[in-house]
mmCIF file of C-alpha atoms and ligand atoms in Angstrom:
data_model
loop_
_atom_site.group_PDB
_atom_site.id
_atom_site.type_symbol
_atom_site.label_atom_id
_atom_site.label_comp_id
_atom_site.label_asym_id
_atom_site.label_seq_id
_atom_site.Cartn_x
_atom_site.Cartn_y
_atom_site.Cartn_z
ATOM 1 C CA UNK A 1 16.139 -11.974 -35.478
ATOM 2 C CA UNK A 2 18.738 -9.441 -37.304
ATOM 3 C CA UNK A 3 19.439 -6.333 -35.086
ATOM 4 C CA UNK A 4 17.048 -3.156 -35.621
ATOM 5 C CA UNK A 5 18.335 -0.811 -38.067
ATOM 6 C CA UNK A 6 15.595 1.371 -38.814
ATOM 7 C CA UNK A 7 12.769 2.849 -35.907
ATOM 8 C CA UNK A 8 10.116 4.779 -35.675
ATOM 9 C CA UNK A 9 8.571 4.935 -32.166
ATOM 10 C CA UNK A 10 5.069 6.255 -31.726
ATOM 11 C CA UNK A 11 5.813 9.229 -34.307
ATOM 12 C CA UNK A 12 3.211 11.657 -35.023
ATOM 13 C CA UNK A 13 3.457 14.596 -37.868
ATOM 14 C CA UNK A 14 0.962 17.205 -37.795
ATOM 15 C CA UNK A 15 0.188 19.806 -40.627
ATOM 16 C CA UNK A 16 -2.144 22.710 -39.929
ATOM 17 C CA UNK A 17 -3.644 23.384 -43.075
ATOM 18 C CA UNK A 18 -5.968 26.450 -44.270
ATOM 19 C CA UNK A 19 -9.528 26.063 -43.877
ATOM 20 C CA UNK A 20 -10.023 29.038 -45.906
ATOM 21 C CA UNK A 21 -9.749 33.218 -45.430
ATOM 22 C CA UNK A 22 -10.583 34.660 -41.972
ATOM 23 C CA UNK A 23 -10.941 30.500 -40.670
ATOM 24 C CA UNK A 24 -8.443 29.244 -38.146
ATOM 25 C CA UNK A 25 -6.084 26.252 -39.270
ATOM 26 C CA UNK A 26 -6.775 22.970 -39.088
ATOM 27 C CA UNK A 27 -4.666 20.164 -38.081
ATOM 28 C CA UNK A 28 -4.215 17.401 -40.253
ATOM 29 C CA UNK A 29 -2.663 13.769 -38.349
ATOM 30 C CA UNK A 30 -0.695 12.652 -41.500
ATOM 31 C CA UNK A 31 1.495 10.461 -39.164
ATOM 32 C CA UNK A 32 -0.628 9.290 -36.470
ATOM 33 C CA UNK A 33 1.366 7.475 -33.780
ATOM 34 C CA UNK A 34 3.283 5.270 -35.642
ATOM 35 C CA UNK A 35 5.796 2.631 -34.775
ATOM 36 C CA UNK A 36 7.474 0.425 -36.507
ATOM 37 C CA UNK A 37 11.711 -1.963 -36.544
ATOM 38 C CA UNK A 38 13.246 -2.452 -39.595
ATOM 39 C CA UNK A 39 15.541 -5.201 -39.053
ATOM 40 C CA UNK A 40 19.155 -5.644 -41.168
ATOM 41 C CA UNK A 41 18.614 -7.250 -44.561
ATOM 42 C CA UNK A 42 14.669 -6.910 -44.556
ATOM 43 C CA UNK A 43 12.754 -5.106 -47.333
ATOM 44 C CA UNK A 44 9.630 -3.381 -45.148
ATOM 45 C CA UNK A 45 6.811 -3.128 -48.161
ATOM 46 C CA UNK A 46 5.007 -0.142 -47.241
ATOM 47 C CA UNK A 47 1.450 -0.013 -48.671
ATOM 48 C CA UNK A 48 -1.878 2.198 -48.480
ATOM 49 C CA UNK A 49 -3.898 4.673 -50.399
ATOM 50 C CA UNK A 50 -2.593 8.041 -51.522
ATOM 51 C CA UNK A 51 -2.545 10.221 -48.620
ATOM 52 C CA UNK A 52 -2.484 7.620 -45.922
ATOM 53 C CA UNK A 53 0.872 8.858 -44.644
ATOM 54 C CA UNK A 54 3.422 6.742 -46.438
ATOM 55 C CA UNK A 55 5.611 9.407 -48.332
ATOM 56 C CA UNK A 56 5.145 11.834 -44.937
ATOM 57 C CA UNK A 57 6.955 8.919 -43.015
ATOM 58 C CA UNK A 58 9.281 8.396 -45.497
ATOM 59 C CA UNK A 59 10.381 11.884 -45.580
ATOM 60 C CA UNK A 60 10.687 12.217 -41.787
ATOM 61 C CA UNK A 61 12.897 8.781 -42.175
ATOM 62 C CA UNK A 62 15.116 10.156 -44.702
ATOM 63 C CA UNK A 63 15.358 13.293 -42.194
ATOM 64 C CA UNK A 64 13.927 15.544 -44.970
ATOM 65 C CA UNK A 65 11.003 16.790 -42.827
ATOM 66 C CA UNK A 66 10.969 16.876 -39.027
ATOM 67 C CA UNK A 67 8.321 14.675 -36.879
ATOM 68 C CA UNK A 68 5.497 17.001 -34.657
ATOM 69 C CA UNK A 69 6.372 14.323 -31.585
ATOM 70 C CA UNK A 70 8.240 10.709 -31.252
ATOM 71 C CA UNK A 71 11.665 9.447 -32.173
ATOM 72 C CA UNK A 72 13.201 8.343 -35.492
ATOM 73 C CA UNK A 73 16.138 6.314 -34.893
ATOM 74 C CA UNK A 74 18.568 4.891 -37.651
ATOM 75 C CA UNK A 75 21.348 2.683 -36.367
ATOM 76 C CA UNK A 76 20.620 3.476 -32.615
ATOM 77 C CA UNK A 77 21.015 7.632 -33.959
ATOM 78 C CA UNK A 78 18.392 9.916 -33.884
ATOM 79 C CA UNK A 79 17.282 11.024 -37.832
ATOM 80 C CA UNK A 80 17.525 14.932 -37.663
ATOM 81 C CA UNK A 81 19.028 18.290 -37.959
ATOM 82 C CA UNK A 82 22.214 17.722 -35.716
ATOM 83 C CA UNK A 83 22.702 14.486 -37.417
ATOM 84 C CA UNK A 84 22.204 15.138 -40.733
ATOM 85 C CA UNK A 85 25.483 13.791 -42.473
ATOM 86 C CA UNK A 86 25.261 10.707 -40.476
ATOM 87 C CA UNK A 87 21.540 10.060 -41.527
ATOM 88 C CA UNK A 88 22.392 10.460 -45.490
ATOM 89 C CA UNK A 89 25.164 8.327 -44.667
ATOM 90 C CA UNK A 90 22.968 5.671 -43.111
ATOM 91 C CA UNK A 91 19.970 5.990 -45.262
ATOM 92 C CA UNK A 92 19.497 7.010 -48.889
ATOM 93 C CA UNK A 93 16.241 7.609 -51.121
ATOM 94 C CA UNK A 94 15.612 6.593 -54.526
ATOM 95 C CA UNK A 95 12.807 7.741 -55.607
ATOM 96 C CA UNK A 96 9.604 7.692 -58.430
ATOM 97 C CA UNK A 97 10.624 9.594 -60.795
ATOM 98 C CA UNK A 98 14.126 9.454 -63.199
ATOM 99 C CA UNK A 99 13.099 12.515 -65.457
ATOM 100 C CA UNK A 100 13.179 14.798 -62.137
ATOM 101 C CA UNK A 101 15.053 13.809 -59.739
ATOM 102 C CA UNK A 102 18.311 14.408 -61.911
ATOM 103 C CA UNK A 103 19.427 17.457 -62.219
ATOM 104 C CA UNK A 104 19.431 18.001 -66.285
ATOM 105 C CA UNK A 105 22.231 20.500 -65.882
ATOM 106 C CA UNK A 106 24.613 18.228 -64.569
ATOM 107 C CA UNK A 107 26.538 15.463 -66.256
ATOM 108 C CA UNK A 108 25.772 11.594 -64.722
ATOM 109 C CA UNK A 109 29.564 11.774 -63.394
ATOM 110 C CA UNK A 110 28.674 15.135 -61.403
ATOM 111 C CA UNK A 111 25.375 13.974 -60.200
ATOM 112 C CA UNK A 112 27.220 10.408 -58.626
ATOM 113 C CA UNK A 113 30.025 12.394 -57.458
ATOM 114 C CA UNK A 114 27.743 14.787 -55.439
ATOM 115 C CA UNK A 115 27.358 13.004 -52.443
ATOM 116 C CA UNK A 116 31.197 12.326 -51.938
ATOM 117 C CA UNK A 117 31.518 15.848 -51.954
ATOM 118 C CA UNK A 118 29.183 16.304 -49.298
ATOM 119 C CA UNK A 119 30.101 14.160 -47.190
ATOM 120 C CA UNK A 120 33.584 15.597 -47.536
ATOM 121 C CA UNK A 121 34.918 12.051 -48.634
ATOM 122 C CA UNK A 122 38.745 11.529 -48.402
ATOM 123 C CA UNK A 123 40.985 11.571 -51.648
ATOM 124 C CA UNK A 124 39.033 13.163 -54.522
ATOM 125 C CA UNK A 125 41.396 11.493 -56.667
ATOM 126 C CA UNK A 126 40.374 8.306 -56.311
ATOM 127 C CA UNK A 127 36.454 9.672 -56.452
ATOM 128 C CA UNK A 128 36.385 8.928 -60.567
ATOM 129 C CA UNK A 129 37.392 5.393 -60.110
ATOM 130 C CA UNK A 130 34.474 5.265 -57.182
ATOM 131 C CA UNK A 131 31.737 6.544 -59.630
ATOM 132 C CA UNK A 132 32.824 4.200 -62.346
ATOM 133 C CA UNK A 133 33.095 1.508 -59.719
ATOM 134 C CA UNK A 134 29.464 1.705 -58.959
ATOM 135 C CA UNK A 135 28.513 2.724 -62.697
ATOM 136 C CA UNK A 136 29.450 -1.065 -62.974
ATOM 137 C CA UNK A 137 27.847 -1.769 -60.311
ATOM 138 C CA UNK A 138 24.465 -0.784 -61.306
ATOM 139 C CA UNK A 139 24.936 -2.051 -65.188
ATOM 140 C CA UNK A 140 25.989 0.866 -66.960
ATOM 141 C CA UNK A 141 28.993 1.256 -68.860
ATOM 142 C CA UNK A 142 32.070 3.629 -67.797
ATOM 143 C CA UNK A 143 31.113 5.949 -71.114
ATOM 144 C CA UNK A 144 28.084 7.171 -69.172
ATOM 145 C CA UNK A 145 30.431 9.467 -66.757
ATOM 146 C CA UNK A 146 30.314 12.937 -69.456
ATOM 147 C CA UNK A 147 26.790 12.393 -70.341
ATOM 148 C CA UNK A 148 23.749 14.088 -69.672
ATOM 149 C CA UNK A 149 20.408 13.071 -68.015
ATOM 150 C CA UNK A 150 18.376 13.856 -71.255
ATOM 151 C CA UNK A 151 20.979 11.322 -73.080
ATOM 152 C CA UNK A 152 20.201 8.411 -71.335
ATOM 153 C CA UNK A 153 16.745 5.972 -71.072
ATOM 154 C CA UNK A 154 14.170 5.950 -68.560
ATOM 155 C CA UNK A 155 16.097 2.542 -67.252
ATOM 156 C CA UNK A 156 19.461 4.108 -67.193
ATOM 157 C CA UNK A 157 18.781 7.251 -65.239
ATOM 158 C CA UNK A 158 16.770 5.640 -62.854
ATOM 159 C CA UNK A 159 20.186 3.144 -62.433
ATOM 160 C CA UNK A 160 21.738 6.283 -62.195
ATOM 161 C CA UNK A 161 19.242 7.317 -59.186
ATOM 162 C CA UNK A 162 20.620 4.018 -57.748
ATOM 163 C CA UNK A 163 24.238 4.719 -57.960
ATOM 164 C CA UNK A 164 23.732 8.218 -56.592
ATOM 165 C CA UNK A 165 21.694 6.289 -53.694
ATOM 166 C CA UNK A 166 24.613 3.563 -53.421
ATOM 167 C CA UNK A 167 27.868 5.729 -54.049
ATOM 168 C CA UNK A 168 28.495 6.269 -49.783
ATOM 169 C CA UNK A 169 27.410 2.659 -49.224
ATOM 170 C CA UNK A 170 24.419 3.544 -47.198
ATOM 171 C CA UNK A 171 22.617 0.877 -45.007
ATOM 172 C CA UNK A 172 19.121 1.716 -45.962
ATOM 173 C CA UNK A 173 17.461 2.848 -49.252
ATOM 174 C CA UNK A 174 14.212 4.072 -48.791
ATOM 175 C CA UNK A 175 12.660 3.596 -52.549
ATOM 176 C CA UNK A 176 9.717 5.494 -53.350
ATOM 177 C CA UNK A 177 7.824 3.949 -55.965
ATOM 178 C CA UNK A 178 10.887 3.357 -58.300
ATOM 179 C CA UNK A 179 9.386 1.689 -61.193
ATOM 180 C CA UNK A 180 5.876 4.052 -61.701
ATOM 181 C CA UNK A 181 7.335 6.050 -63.976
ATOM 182 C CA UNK A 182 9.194 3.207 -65.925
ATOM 183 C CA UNK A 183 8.052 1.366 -69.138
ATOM 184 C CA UNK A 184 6.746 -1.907 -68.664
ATOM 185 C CA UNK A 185 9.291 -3.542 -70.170
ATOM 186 C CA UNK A 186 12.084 -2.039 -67.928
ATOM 187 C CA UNK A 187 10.294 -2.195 -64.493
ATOM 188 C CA UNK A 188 10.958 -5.507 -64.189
ATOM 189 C CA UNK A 189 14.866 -5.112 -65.075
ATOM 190 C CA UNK A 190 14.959 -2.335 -61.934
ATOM 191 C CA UNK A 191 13.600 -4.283 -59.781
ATOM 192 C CA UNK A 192 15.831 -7.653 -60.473
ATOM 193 C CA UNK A 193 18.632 -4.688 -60.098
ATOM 194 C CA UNK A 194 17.627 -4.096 -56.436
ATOM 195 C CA UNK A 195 17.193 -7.189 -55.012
ATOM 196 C CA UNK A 196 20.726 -8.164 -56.215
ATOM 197 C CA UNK A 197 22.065 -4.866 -55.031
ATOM 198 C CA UNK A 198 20.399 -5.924 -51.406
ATOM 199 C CA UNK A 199 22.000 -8.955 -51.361
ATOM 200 C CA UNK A 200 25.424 -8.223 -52.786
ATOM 201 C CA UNK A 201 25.635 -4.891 -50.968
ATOM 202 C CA UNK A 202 23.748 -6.424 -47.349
ATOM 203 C CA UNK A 203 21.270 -3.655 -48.095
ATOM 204 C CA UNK A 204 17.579 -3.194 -46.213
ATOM 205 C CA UNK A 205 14.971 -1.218 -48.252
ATOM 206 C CA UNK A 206 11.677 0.220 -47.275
ATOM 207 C CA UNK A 207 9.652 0.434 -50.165
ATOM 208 C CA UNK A 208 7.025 2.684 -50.803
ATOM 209 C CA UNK A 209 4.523 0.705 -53.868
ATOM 210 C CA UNK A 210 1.224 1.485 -55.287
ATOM 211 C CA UNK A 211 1.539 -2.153 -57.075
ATOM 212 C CA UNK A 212 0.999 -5.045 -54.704
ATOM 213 C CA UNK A 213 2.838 -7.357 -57.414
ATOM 214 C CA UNK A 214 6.033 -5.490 -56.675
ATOM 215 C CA UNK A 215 5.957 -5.700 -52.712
ATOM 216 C CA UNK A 216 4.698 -9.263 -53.061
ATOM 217 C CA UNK A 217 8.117 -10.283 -55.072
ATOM 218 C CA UNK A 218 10.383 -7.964 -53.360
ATOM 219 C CA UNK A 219 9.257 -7.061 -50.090
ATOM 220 C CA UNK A 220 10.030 -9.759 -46.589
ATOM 221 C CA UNK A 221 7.643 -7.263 -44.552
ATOM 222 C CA UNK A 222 4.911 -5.611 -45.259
ATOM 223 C CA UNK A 223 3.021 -2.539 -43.213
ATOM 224 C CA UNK A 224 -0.260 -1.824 -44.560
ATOM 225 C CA UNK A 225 -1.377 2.141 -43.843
ATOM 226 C CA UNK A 226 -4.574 3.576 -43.373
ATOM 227 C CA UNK A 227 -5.128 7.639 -42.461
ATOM 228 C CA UNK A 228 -1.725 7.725 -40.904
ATOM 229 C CA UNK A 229 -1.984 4.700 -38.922
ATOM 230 C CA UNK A 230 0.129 1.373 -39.527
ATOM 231 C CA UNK A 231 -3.302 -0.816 -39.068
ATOM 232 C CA UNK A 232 -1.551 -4.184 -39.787
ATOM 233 C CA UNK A 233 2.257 -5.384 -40.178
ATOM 234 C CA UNK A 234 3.690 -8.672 -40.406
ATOM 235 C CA UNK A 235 5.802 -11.424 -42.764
ATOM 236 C CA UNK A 236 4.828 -10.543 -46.162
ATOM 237 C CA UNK A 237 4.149 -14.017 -47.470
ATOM 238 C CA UNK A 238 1.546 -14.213 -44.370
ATOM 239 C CA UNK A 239 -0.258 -11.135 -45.279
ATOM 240 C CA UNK A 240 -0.799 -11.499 -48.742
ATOM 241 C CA UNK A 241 -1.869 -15.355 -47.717
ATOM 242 C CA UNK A 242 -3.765 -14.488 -44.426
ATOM 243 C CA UNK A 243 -4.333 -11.081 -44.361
ATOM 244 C CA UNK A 244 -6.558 -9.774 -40.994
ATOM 245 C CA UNK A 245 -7.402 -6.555 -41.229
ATOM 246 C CA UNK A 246 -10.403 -5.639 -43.658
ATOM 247 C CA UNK A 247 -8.684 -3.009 -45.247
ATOM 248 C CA UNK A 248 -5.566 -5.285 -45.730
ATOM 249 C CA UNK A 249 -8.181 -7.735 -47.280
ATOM 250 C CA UNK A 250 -9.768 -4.735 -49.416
ATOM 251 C CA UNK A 251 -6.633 -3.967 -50.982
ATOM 252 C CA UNK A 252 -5.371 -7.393 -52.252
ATOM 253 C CA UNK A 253 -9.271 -8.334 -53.836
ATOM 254 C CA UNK A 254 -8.472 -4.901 -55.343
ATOM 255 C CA UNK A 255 -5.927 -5.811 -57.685
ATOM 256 C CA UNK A 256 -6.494 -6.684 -60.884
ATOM 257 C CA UNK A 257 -5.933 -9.712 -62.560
ATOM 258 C CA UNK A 258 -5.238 -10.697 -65.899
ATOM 259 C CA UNK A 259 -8.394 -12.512 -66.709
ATOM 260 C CA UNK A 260 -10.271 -10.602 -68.667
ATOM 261 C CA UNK A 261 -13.334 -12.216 -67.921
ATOM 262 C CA UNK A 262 -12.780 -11.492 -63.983
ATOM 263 C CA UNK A 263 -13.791 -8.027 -64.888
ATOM 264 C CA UNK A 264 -12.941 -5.369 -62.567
ATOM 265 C CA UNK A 265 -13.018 -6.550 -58.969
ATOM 266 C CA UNK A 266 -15.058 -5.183 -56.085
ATOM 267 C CA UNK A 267 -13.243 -4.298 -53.311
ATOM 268 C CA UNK A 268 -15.861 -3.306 -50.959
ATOM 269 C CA UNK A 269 -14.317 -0.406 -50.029
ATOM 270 C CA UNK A 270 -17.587 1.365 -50.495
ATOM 271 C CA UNK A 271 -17.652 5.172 -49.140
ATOM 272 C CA UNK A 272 -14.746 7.278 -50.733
ATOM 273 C CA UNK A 273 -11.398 7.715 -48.890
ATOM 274 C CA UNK A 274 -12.410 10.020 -45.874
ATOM 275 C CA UNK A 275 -10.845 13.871 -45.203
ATOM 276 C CA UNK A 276 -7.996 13.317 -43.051
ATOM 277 C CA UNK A 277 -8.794 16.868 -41.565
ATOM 278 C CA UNK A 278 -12.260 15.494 -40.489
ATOM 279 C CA UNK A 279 -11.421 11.772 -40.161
ATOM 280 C CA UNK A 280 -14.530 9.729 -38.844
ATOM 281 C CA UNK A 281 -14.592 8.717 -34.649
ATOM 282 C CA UNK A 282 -12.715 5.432 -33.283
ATOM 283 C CA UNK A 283 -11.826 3.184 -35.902
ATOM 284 C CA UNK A 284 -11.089 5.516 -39.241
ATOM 285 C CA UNK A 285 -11.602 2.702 -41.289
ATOM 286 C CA UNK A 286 -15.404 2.059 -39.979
ATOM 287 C CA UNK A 287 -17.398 3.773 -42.709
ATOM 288 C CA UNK A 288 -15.793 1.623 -45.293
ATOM 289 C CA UNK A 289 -15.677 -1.734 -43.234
ATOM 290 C CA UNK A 290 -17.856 -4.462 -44.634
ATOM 291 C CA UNK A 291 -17.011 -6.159 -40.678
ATOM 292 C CA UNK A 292 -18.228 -3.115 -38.955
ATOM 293 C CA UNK A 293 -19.673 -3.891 -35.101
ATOM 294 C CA UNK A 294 -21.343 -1.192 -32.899
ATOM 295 C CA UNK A 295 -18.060 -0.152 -30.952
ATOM 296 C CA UNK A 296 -16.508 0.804 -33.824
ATOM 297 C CA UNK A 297 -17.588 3.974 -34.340
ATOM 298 C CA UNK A 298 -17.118 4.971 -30.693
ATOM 299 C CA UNK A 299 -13.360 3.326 -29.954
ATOM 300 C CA UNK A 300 -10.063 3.329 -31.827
ATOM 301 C CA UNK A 301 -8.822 -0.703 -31.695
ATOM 302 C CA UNK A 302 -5.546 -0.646 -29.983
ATOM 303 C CA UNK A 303 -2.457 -2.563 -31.626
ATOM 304 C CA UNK A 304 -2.770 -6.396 -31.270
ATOM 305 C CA UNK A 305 0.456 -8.628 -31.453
ATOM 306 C CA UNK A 306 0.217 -11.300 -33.754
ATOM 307 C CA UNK A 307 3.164 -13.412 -35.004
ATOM 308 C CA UNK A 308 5.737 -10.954 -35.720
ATOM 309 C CA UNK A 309 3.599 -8.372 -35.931
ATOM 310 C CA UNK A 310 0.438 -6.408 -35.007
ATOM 311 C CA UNK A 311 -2.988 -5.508 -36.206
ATOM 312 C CA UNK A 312 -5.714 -2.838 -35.493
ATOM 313 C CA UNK A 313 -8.848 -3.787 -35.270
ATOM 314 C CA UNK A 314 -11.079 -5.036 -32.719
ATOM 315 C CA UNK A 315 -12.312 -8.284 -34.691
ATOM 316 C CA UNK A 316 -9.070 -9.067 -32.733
ATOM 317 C CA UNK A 317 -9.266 -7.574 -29.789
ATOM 318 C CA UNK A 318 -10.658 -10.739 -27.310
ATOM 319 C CA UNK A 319 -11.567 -8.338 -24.282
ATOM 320 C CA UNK A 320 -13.813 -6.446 -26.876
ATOM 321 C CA UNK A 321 -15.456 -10.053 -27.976
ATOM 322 C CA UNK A 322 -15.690 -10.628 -24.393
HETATM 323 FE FE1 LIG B 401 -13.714 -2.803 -39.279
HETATM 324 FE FE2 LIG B 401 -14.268 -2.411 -36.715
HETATM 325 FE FE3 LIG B 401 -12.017 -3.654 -37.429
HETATM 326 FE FE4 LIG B 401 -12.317 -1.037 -37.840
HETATM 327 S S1 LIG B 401 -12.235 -2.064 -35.863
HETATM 328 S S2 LIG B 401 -11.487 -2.501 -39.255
HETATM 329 S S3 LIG B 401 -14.478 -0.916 -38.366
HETATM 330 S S4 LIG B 401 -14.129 -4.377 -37.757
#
């Protein structure tokens, strides 16, 4: 096994959010105790519902937003404050979006050449021939350097996104849904461009995905989420083969396939996604489990190793079956 790059040990982040005028504050767990090891090289799919904590850990990993309790480590440092340069050395985001997350104002040479600046990077002469170095890099021609955001494709600012990420020569790229807000016809172009940037540049991505097609073809690990909890983890292939969990089995029948006559699948998911301020006692997944048994309402399943990895749920836990 490749040494741990990326760590999250039992990391928790709290929001207390308004109940409403003259109520006190509520806390709401979007973290919940999480841990998880990226090692070197690995892509770490990262998969759930809206609002089951993905993004919130994401941010805390990029050092964006700082964790209630537990440690963040990347490359044996902690992610935080005091090391903030180090972290955006180490780790770099690309995220949804193209259209907003580049700054209209500024011309694709500025925008690349940004984060040499702030990392106070020796020689600024020598900074052009970086930029159009990794303008290469990433497919686009040296011409792009004077133009604008608003002058370019969807596909070409979001490989500008990826030179910005890849201009310091981070370790880890945290990407954040990077195709969503790409045409059809171009997703599949960005996504061939990162998994030859990983293994060109030695890179190891955690990627965020709505679309269990793209972590199935890109990702080597995949951590499935559930109301701030990482309820199973393990080799990709295995889970999309053999998944354990019932959610983790919910959410691959709920993809849709291109036989029309298939019609929309059921997922069983049944009852809606629950309030994370008021989530439901023990396991948080019980009012939606079609494998439900009479202790899970009352206890929370503990983690349970399985083959490089671990699952939550107490269909697995052999004292509980006891
Ligand atoms: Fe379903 Fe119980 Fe497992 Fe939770 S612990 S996922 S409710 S079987």
């Amino acid at each position: 096994m490749t040494e741990v790059i990326l760590e999250a040990r039992n990391v928790y982040k709290t929001f207390q959010i308004s109940a409403g005028a003259f109520r006190p504050k509520r806390p709401l767990h979007a973290v919940n105790g999480v841990s998880l090891k990226v090692h070197r090289g690995e892509v770490l799919g990262l998969v759930g519902e809206s609002g089951c904590g993905k993004t919130t850990l994401a941010k805390m990993l990029l050092g964006l937003l700082p964790q209630s309790s537990g440690e963040l480590l990347v490359d044996g440092e902690p992610v935080g404050d005091a090391h903030r340069l180090h972290t955006a050395r180490m780790i770099q985001p690309i995220f949804q979006d193209p259209y907003s997350s580049l700054n209209p104002r500024k011309s694709v040479g500025a925008i690349i050449t940004l984060p040499l600046k702030v990392q106070n990077e020796p020689n600024p002469e020598t900074w052009r021939k970086r930029v159009e170095d990794i303008l290469d890099i990433v497919g686009l021609p040296k011409q792009v350097y004077g133009n604008y955001p608003n002058q370019l494709s969807g596909g070409q600012r979001q490989r500008v996104a990826v030179a910005r990420a890849l201009i310091n020569r981070p370790q880890v790229v945290i990407c954040d849904e990077p195709t969503s807000a790409l045409d059809v016809s171009v997703q599949s172009q960005i996504l061939n461009l990162l998994q030859d940037l990983r293994e060109e540049l030695g890179l190891t991505y955690v990627l965020i995905s709505h679309n269990l097609a793209v972590v199935e073809h890109m990702a080597t690990r995949m951590a499935v989420m559930y109301l701030g909890r990482v309820v199973e983890e393990g080799e990709s292939q295995r889970l999309f083969k053999e998944p354990r969990h019932p959610y983790t089995r919910a959410l691959l029948q709920s993809v849709l396939t291109p036989e029309p006559d298939l019609g929309i699948p059921d997922a069983h998911l049944g009852a809606v996604y629950p309030n994370p301020v008021d989530p439901p006692s023990g396991c948080t997944f019980h009012p939606r489990c079609i494998d439900v048994m009479g202790n899970c309402s009352r206890e929370a399943p503990s983690p349970i190793p399985t083959e490089n990895g671990h699952v939550e749920c107490h269909l697995y836990d052999t004292d509980a079956a006891a």
